PDB file of C-alpha atoms in Angstrom:
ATOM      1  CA  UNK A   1     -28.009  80.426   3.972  1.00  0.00           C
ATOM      2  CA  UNK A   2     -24.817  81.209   6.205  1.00  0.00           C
ATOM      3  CA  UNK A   3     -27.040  81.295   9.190  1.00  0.00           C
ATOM      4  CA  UNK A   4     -28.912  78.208   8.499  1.00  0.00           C
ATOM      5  CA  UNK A   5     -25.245  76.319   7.757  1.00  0.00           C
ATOM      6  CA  UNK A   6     -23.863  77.313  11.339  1.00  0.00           C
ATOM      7  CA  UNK A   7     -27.064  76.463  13.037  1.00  0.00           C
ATOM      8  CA  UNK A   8     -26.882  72.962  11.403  1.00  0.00           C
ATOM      9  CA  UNK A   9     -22.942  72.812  12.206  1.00  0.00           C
ATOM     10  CA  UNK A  10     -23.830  73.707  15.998  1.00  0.00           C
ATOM     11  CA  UNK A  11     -26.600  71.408  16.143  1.00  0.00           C
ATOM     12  CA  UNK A  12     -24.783  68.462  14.822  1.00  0.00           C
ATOM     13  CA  UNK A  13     -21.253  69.363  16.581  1.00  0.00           C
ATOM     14  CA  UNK A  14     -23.481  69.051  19.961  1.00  0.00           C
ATOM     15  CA  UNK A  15     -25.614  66.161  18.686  1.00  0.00           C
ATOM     16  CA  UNK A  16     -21.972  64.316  18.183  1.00  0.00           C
ATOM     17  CA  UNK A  17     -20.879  65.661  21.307  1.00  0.00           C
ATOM     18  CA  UNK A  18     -24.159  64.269  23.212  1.00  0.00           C
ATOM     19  CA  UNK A  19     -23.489  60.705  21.376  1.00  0.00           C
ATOM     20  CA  UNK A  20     -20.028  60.420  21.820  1.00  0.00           C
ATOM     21  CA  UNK A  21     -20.006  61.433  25.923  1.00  0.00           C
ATOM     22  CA  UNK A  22     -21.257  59.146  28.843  1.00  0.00           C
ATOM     23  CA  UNK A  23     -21.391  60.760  32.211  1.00  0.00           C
ATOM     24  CA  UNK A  24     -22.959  64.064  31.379  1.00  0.00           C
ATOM     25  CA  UNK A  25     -21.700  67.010  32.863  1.00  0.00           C
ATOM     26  CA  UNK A  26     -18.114  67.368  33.994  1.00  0.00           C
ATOM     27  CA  UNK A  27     -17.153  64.364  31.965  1.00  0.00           C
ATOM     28  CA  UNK A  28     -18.719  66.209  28.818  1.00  0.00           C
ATOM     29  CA  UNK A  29     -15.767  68.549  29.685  1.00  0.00           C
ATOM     30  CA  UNK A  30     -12.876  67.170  27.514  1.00  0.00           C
ATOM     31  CA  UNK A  31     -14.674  66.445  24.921  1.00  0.00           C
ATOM     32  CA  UNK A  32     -16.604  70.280  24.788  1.00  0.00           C
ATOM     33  CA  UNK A  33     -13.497  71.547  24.923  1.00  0.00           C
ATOM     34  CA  UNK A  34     -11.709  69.632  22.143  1.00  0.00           C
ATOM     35  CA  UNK A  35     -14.636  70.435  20.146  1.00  0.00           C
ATOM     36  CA  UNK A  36     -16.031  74.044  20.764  1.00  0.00           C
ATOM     37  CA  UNK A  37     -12.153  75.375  21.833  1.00  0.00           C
ATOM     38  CA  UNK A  38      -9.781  73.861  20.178  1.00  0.00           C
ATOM     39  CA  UNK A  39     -11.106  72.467  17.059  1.00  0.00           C
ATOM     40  CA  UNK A  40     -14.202  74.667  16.001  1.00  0.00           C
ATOM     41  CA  UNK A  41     -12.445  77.897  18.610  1.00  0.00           C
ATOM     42  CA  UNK A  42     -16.445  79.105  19.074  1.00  0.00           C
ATOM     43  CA  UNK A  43     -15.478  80.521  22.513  1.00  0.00           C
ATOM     44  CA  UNK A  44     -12.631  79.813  24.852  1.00  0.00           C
ATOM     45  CA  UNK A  45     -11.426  77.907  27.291  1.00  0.00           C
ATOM     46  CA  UNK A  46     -12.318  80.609  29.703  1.00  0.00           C
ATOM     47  CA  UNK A  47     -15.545  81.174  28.779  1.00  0.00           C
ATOM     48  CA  UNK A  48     -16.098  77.428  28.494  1.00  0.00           C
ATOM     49  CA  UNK A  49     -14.958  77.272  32.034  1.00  0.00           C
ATOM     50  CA  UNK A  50     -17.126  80.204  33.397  1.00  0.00           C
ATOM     51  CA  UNK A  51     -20.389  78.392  31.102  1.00  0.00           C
ATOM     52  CA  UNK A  52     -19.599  75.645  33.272  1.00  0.00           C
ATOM     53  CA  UNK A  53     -19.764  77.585  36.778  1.00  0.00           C
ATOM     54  CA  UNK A  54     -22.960  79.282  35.800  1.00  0.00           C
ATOM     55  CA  UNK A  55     -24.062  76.115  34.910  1.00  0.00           C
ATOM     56  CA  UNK A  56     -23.790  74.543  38.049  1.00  0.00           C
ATOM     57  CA  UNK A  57     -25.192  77.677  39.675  1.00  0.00           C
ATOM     58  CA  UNK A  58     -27.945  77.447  37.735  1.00  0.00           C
ATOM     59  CA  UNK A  59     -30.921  74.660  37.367  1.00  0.00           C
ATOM     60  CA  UNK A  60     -30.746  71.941  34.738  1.00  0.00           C
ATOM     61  CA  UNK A  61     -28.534  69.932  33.711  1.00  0.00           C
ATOM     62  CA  UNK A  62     -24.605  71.457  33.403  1.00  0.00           C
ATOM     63  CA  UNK A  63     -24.308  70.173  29.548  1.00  0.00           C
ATOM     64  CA  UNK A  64     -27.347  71.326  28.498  1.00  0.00           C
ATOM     65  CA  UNK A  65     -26.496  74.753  30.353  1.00  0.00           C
ATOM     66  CA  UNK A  66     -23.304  75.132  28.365  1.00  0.00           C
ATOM     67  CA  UNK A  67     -24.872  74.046  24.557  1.00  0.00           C
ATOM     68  CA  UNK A  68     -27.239  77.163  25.564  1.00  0.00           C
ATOM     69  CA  UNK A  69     -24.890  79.501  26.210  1.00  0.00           C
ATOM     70  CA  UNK A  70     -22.611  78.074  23.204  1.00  0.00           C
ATOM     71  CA  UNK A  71     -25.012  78.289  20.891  1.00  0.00           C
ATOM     72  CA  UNK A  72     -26.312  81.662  22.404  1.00  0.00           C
ATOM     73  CA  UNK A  73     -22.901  83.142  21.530  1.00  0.00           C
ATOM     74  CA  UNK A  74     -22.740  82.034  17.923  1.00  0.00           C
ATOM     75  CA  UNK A  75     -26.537  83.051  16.893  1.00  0.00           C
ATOM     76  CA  UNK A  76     -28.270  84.437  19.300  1.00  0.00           C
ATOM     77  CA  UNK A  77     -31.711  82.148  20.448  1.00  0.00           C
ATOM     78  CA  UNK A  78     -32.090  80.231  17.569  1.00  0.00           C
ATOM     79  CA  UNK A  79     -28.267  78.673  17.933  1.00  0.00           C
ATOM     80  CA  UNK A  80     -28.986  78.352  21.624  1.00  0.00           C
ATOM     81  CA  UNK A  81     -32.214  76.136  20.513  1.00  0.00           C
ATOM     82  CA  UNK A  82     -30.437  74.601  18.026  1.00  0.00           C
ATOM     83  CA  UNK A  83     -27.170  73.486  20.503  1.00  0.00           C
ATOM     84  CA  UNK A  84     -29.336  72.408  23.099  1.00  0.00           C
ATOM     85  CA  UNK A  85     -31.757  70.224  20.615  1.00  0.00           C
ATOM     86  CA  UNK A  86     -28.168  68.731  19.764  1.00  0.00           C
ATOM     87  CA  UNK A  87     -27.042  67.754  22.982  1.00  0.00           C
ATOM     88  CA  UNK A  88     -30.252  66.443  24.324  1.00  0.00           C
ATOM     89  CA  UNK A  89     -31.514  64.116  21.319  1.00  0.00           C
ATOM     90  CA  UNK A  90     -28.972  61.703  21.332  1.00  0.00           C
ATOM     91  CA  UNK A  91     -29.744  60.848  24.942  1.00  0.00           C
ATOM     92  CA  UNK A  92     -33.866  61.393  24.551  1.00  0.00           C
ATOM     93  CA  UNK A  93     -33.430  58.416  21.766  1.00  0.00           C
ATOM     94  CA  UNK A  94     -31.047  56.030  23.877  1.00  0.00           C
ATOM     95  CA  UNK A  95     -33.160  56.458  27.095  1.00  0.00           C
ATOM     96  CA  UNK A  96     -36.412  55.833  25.008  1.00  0.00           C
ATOM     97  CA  UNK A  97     -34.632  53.026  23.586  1.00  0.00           C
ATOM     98  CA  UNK A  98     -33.536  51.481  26.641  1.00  0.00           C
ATOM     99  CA  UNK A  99     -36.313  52.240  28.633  1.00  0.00           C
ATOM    100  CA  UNK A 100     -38.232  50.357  25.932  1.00  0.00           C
ATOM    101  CA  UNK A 101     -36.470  46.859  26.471  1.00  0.00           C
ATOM    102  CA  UNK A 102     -34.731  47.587  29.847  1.00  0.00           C
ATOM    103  CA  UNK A 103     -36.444  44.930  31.930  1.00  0.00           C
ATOM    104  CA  UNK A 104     -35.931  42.498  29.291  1.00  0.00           C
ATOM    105  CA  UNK A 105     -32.129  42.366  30.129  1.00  0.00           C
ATOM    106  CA  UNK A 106     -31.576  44.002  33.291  1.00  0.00           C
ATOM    107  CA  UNK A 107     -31.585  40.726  35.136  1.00  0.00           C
ATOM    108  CA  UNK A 108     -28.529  39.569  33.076  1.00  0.00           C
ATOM    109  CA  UNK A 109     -25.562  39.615  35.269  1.00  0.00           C
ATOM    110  CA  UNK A 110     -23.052  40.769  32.577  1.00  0.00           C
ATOM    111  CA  UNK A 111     -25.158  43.691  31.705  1.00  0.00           C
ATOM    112  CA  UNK A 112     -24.624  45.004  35.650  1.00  0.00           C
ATOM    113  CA  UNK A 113     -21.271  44.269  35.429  1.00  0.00           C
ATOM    114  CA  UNK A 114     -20.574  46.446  32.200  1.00  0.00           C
ATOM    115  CA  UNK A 115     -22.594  49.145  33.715  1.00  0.00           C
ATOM    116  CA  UNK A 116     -20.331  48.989  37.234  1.00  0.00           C
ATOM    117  CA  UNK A 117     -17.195  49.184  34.666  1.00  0.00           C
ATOM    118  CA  UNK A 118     -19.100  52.480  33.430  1.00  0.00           C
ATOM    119  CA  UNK A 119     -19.861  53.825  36.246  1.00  0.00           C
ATOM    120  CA  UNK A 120     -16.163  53.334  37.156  1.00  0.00           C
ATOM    121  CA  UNK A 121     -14.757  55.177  33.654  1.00  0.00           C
ATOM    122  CA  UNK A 122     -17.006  57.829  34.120  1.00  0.00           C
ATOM    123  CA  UNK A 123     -15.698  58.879  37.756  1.00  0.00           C
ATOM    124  CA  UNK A 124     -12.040  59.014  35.987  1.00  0.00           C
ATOM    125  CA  UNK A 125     -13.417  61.201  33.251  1.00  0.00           C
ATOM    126  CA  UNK A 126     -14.830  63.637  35.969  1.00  0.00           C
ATOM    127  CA  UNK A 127     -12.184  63.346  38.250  1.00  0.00           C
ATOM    128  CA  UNK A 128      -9.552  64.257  35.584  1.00  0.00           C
ATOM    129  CA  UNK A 129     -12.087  67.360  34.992  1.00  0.00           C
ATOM    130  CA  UNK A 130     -12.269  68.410  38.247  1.00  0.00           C
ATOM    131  CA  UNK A 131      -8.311  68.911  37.902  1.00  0.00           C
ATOM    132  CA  UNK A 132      -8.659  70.674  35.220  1.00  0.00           C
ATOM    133  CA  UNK A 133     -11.290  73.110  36.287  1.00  0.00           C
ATOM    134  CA  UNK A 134      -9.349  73.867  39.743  1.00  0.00           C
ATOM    135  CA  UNK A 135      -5.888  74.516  37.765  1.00  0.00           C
ATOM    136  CA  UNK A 136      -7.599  77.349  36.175  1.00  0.00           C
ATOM    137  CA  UNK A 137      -9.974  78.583  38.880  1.00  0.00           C
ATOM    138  CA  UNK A 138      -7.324  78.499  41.910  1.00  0.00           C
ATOM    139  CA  UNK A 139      -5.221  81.657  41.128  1.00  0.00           C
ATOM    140  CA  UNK A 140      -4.753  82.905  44.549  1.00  0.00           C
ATOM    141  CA  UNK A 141      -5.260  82.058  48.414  1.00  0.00           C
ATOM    142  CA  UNK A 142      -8.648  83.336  48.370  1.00  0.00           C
ATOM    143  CA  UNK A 143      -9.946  80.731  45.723  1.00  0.00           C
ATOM    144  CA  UNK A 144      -8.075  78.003  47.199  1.00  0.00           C
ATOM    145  CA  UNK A 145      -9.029  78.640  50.672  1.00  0.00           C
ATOM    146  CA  UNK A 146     -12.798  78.384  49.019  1.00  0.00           C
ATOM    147  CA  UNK A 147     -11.982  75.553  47.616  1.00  0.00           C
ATOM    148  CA  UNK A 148     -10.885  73.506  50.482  1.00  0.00           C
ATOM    149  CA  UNK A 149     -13.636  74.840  52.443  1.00  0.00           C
ATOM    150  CA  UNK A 150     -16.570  74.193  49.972  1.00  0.00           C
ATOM    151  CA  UNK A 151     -15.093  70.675  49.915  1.00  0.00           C
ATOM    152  CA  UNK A 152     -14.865  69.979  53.601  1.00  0.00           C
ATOM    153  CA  UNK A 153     -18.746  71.330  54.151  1.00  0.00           C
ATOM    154  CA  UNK A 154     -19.857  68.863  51.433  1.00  0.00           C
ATOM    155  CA  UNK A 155     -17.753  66.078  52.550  1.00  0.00           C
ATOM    156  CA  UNK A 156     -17.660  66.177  56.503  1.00  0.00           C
ATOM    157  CA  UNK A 157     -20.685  68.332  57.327  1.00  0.00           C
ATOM    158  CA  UNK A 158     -22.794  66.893  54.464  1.00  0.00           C
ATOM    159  CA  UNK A 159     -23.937  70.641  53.456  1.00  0.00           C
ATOM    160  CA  UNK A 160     -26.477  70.895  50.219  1.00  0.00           C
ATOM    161  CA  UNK A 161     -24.533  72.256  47.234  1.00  0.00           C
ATOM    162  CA  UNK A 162     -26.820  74.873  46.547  1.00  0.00           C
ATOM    163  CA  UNK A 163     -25.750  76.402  49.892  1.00  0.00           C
ATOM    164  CA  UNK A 164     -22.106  75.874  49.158  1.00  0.00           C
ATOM    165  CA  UNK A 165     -22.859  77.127  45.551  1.00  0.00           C
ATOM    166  CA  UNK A 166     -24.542  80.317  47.172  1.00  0.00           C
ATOM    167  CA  UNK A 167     -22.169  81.137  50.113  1.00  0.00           C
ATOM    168  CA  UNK A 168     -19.141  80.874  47.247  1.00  0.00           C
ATOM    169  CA  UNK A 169     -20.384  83.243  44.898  1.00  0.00           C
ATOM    170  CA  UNK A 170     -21.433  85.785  47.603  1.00  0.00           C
ATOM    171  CA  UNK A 171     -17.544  85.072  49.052  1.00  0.00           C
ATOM    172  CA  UNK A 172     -16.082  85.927  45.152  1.00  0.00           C
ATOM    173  CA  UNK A 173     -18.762  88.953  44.849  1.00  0.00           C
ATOM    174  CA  UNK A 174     -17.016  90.278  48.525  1.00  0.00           C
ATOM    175  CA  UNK A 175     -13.191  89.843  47.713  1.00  0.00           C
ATOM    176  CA  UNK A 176     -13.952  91.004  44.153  1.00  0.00           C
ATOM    177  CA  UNK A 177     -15.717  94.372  45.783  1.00  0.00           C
ATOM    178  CA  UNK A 178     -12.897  94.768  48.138  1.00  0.00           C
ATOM    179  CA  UNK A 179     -10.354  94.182  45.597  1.00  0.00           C
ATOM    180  CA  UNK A 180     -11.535  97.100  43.577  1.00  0.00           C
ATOM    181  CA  UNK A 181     -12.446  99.449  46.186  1.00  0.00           C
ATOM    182  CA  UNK A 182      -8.508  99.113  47.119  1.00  0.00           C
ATOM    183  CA  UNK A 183      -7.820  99.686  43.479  1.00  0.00           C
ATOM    184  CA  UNK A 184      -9.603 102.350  43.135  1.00  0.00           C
ATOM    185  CA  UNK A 185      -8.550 104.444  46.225  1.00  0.00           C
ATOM    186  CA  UNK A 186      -4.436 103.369  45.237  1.00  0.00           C
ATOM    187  CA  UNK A 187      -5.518 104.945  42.025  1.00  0.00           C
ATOM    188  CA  UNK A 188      -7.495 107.940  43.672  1.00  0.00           C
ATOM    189  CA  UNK A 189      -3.983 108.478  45.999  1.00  0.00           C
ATOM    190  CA  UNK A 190      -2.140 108.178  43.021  1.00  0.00           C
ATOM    191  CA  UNK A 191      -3.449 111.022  41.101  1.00  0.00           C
ATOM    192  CA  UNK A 192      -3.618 113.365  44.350  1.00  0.00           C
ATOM    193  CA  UNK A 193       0.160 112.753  44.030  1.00  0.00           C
ATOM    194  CA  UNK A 194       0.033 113.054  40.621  1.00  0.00           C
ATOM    195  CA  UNK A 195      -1.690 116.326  41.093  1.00  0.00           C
ATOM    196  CA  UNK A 196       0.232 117.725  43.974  1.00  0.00           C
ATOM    197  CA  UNK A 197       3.448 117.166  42.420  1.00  0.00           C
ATOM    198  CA  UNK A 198       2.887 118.967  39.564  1.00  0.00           C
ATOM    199  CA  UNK A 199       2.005 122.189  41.407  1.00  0.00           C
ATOM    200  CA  UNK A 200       4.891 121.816  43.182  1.00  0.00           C
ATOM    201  CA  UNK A 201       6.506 122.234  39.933  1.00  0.00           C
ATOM    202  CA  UNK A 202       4.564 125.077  38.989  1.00  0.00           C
ATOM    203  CA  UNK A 203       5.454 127.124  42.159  1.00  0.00           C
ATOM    204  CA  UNK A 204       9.137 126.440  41.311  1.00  0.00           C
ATOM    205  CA  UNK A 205       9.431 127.276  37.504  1.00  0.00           C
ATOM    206  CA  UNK A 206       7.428 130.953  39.031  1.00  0.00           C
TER     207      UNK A 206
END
């Protein structure tokens, strides 16, 4: 019965969260993280963040990526099912909906203008999520120098994201590797003089 209460509680959490949220993806991100963080603390902030880079690595759709993994972490593949159903029905009805009686009232000029005002709330909601994501993913010069450079190909050479996407993660993957192998030979000269110190020590207590 436990199990079968937290797979309801993640599939309605996400089914509220799918409602509630226009925009999709990054502008999900306030609202995931007031839910599955703060209120509910399933995982944290950094592993909501790093959800949300594999996400976007990944195919399919960012807020669908992140229920899965969510509901992954709680209970395995039946809380990944049932945090994915959540997020996606709430759109499957409105779009079936909509889709239903769409040309019935798309001609109607207010119903364009509402949807330009949405259009226009929704690029706040990812902008201000953006900010958020590159406060906690530009630690150093090497992720903001990624940064800047990701954004220039996309903006002034028009590069495909996948490419960017690619190129960045084989850029972390590098400086990560080098980082370590420096770590690791500090740590290798560190017990050598660790080592040779001490039987310097020996030879003087003989």
């Amino acid at each position: 019965m436990p199990i079968l209460k937290e797979l309801l509680q993640l599939f309605t959490a996400f089914f509220k969260i799918g409602a509630g949220t226009f925009g999709g993806g990054l502008a999900m991100l306030p609202v995931l993280e007031r839910e599955v963080v703060d209120k509910r603390k399933w995982i944290t902030q950094t592993q909501l963040y790093d959800y949300y880079a594999i996400g976007q690595s990944t195919p399919g759709i960012i807020a669908v990526n992140v229920a899965t993994f969510t509901g992954y972490v709680r209970r395995g593949i039946s809380g990944a099912v049932a945090a994915t159903a959540g997020v996606v029905c709430p759109a499957l009805i409105v779009i079936t909906v909509i889709a239903a009686f769409f040309d019935n009232f798309a001609h109607i000029e207010w119903i364009g203008k509402a949807l330009d005002g949405i259009n226009v709330s929704v690029s706040v909601l990812i902008t201000g999520s953006l900010i958020k994501i590159a406060k906690k993913s530009c630690v150093d010069a090497v992720t903001v120098a990624i940064t800047v450079l990701s954004f220039l190909l996309m903006l002034v050479f028009d590069v495909q994201g996948v490419c960017i996407v690619l190129a960045s993660s084989a850029a972390g993957i590098l400086v990560q590797y080098k980082k370590m192998k420096a770590a690791a030979e500090a740590a290798a000269k560190q017990a050598e003089s660790g080592a040779g110190e001490t039987a310097g020590s020996s030879e003087d207590g003989k």
